[in-house]
Tab-separated table of C-alpha atoms in Angstrom:
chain	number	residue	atom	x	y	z
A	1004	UNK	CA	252.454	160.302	-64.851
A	1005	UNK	CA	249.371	159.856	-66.532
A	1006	UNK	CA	246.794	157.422	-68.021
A	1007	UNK	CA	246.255	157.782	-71.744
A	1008	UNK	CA	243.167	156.229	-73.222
A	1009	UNK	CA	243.471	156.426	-77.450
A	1010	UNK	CA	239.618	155.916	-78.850
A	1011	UNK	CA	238.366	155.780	-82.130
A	1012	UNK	CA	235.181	156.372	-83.514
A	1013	UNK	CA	233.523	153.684	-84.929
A	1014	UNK	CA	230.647	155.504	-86.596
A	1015	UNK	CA	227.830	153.457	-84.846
A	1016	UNK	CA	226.474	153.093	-82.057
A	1017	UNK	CA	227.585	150.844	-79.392
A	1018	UNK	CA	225.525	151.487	-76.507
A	1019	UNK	CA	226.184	147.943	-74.594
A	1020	UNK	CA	229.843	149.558	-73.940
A	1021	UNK	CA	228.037	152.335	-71.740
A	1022	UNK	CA	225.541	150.617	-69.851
A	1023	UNK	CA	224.617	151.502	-65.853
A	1024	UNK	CA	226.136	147.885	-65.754
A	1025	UNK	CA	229.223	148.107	-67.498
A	1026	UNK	CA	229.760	151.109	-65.511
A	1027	UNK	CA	229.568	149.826	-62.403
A	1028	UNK	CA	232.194	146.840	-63.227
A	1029	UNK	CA	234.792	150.108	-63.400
A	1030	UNK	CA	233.803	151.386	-59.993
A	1031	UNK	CA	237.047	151.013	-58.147
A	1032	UNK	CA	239.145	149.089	-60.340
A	1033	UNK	CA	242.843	149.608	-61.056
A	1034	UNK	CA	244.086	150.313	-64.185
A	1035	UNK	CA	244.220	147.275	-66.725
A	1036	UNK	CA	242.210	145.238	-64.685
A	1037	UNK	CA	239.666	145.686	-67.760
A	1038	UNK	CA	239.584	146.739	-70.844
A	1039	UNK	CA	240.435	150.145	-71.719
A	1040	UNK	CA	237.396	152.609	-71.444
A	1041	UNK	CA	236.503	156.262	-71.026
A	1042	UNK	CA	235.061	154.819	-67.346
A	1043	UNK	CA	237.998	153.407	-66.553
A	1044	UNK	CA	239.927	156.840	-66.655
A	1045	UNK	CA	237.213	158.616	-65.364
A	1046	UNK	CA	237.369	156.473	-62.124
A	1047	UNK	CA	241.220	156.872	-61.945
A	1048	UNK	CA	240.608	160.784	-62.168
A	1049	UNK	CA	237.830	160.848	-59.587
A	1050	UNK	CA	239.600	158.568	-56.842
A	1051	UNK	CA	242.982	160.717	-57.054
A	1052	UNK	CA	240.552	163.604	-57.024
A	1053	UNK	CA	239.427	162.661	-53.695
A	1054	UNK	CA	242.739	160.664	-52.114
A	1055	UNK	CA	245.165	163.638	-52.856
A	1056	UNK	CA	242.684	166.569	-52.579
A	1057	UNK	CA	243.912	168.209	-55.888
A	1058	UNK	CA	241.809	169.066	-59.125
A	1059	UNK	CA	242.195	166.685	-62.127
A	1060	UNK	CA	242.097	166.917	-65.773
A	1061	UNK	CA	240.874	164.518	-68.795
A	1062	UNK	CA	242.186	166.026	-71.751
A	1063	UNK	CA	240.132	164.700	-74.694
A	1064	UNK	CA	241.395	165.719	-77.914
A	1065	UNK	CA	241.242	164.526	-81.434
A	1066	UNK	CA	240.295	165.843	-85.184
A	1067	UNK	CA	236.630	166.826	-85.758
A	1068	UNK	CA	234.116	163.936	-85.970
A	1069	UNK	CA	236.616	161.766	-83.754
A	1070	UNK	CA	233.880	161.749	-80.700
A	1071	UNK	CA	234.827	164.665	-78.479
A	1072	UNK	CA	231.694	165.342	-77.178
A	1073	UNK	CA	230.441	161.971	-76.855
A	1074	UNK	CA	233.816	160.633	-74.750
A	1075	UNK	CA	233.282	164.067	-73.143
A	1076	UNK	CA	229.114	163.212	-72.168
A	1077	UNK	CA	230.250	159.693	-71.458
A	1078	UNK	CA	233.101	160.403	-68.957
A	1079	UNK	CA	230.845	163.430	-67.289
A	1080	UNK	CA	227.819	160.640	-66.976
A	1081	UNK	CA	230.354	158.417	-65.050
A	1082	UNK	CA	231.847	160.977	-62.756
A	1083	UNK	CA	227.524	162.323	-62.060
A	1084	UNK	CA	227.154	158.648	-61.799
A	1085	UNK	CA	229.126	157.637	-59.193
A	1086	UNK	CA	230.022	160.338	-57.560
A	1087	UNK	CA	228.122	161.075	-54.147
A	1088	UNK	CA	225.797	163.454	-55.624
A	1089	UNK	CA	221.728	162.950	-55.515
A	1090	UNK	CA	220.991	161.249	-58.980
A	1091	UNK	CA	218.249	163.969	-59.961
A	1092	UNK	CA	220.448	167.087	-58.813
A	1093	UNK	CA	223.733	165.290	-61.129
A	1094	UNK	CA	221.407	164.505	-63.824
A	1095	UNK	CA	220.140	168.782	-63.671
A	1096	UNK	CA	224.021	169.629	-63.804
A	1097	UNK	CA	224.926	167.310	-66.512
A	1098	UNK	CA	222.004	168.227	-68.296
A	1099	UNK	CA	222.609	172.099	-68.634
A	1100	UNK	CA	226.085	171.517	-70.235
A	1101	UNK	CA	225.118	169.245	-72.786
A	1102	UNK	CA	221.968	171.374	-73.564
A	1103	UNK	CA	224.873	174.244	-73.485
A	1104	UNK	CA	226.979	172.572	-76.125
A	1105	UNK	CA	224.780	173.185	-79.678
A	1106	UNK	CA	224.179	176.825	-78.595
A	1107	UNK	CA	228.258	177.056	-78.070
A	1108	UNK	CA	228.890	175.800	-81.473
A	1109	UNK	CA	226.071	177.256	-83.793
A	1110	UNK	CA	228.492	180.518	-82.811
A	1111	UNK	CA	231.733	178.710	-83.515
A	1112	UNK	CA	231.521	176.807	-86.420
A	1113	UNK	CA	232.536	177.422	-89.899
A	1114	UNK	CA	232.858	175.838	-93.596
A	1115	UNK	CA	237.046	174.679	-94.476
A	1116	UNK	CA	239.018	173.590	-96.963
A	1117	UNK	CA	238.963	170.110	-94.288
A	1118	UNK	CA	235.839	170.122	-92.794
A	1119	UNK	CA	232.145	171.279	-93.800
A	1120	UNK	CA	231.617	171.995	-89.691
A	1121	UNK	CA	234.979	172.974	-87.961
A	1122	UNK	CA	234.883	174.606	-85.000
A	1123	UNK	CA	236.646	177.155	-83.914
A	1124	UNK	CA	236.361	177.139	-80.035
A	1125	UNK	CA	237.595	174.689	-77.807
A	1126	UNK	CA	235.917	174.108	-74.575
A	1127	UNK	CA	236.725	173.222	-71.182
A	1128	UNK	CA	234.106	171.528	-68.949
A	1129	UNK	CA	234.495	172.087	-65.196
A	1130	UNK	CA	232.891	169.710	-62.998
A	1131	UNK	CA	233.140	170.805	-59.373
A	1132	UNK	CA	233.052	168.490	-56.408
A	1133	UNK	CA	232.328	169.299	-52.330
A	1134	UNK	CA	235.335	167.514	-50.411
A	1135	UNK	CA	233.351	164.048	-50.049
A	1136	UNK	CA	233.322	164.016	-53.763
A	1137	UNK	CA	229.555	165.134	-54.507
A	1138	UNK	CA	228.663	167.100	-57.769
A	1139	UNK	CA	228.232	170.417	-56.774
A	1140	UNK	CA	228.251	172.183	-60.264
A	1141	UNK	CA	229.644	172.622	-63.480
A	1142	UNK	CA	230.543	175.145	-66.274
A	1143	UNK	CA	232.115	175.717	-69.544
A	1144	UNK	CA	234.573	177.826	-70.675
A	1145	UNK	CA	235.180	178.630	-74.123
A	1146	UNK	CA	238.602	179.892	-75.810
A	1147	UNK	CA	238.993	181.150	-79.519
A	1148	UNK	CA	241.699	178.483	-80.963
A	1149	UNK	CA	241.916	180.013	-84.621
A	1150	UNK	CA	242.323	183.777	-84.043
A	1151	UNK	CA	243.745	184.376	-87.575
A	1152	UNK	CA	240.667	183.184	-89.341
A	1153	UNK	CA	238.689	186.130	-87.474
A	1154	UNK	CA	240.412	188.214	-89.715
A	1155	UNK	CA	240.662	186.530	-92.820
A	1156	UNK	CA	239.770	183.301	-94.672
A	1157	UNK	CA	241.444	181.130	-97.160
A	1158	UNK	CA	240.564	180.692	-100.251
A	1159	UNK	CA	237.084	178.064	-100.208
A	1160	UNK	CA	236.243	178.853	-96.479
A	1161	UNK	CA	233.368	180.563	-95.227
């Protein structure tokens, strides 16, 4: 089974949800002990990770503009966070894929019908850990989701 987190945007910025402190109140806690919160699945993920010795996945999906890439920065800072991984050296690895991210999608993007900036990549973000659950590095892969607009366009897209 898994844990399902559904977030929505709210268009504003709530930094007092993602605070060093409110972080560390997720540290260890069960599910539904709290609220529901990207560091609360993040934790779940990283403890499994490291009990049963087998890779885990957050799948964060939603429509453009939903927050992606800000649930994906805020569950990454979490895992750099708290995992056992020198603060400057998680920092440098977290660092490079979010500097990675605009240059990814200034090649991706496109005008639709939908959406003035729709990509057409999706990404995966690989965090790797050692076996006593330090950061150790991290990647992105990128796969083509739209192959038949490569070809053509409808009508109003560029």
């Amino acid at each position: 089974t898994a844990n399902v987190l559904l977030a929505v945007n709210p268009y504003k910025d709530l930094l007092q949800l993602y605070t060093k402190e409110v972080m560390s109140k997720y540290w260890g806690k069960n599910p539904g002990t709290l609220p529901p919160h990207p560091f609360a699945i993040s934790d779940v993920a990283y403890r499994q990770m490291l009990r049963d010795r087998k890779n885990q996945a957050l799948v964060i999906s939603g429509e453009s503009g939903a927050g992606k890439t800000e649930t994906a920065k805020i569950t990454m800072r979490y895992l750099t966070s708290m995992s056992r991984t020198d603060a400057a050296q998680g920092s440098r690895i977290q660092e490079k894929i979010i500097m990675a991210n605009p240059i990814l999608e200034s090649f991706g993007n496109a005008t639709t019908v939908m959406n003035l900036n729709s990509s057409r990549f999706g990404k995966y973000n690989e965090m790797m850990f050692n076996p006593v659950g330090s950061l150790v590095g991290a990647g992105i892969k990128t796969f083509l989701l739209e192959s038949s607009r490569v070809v053509s366009q409808q009508k109003g897209e560029k």
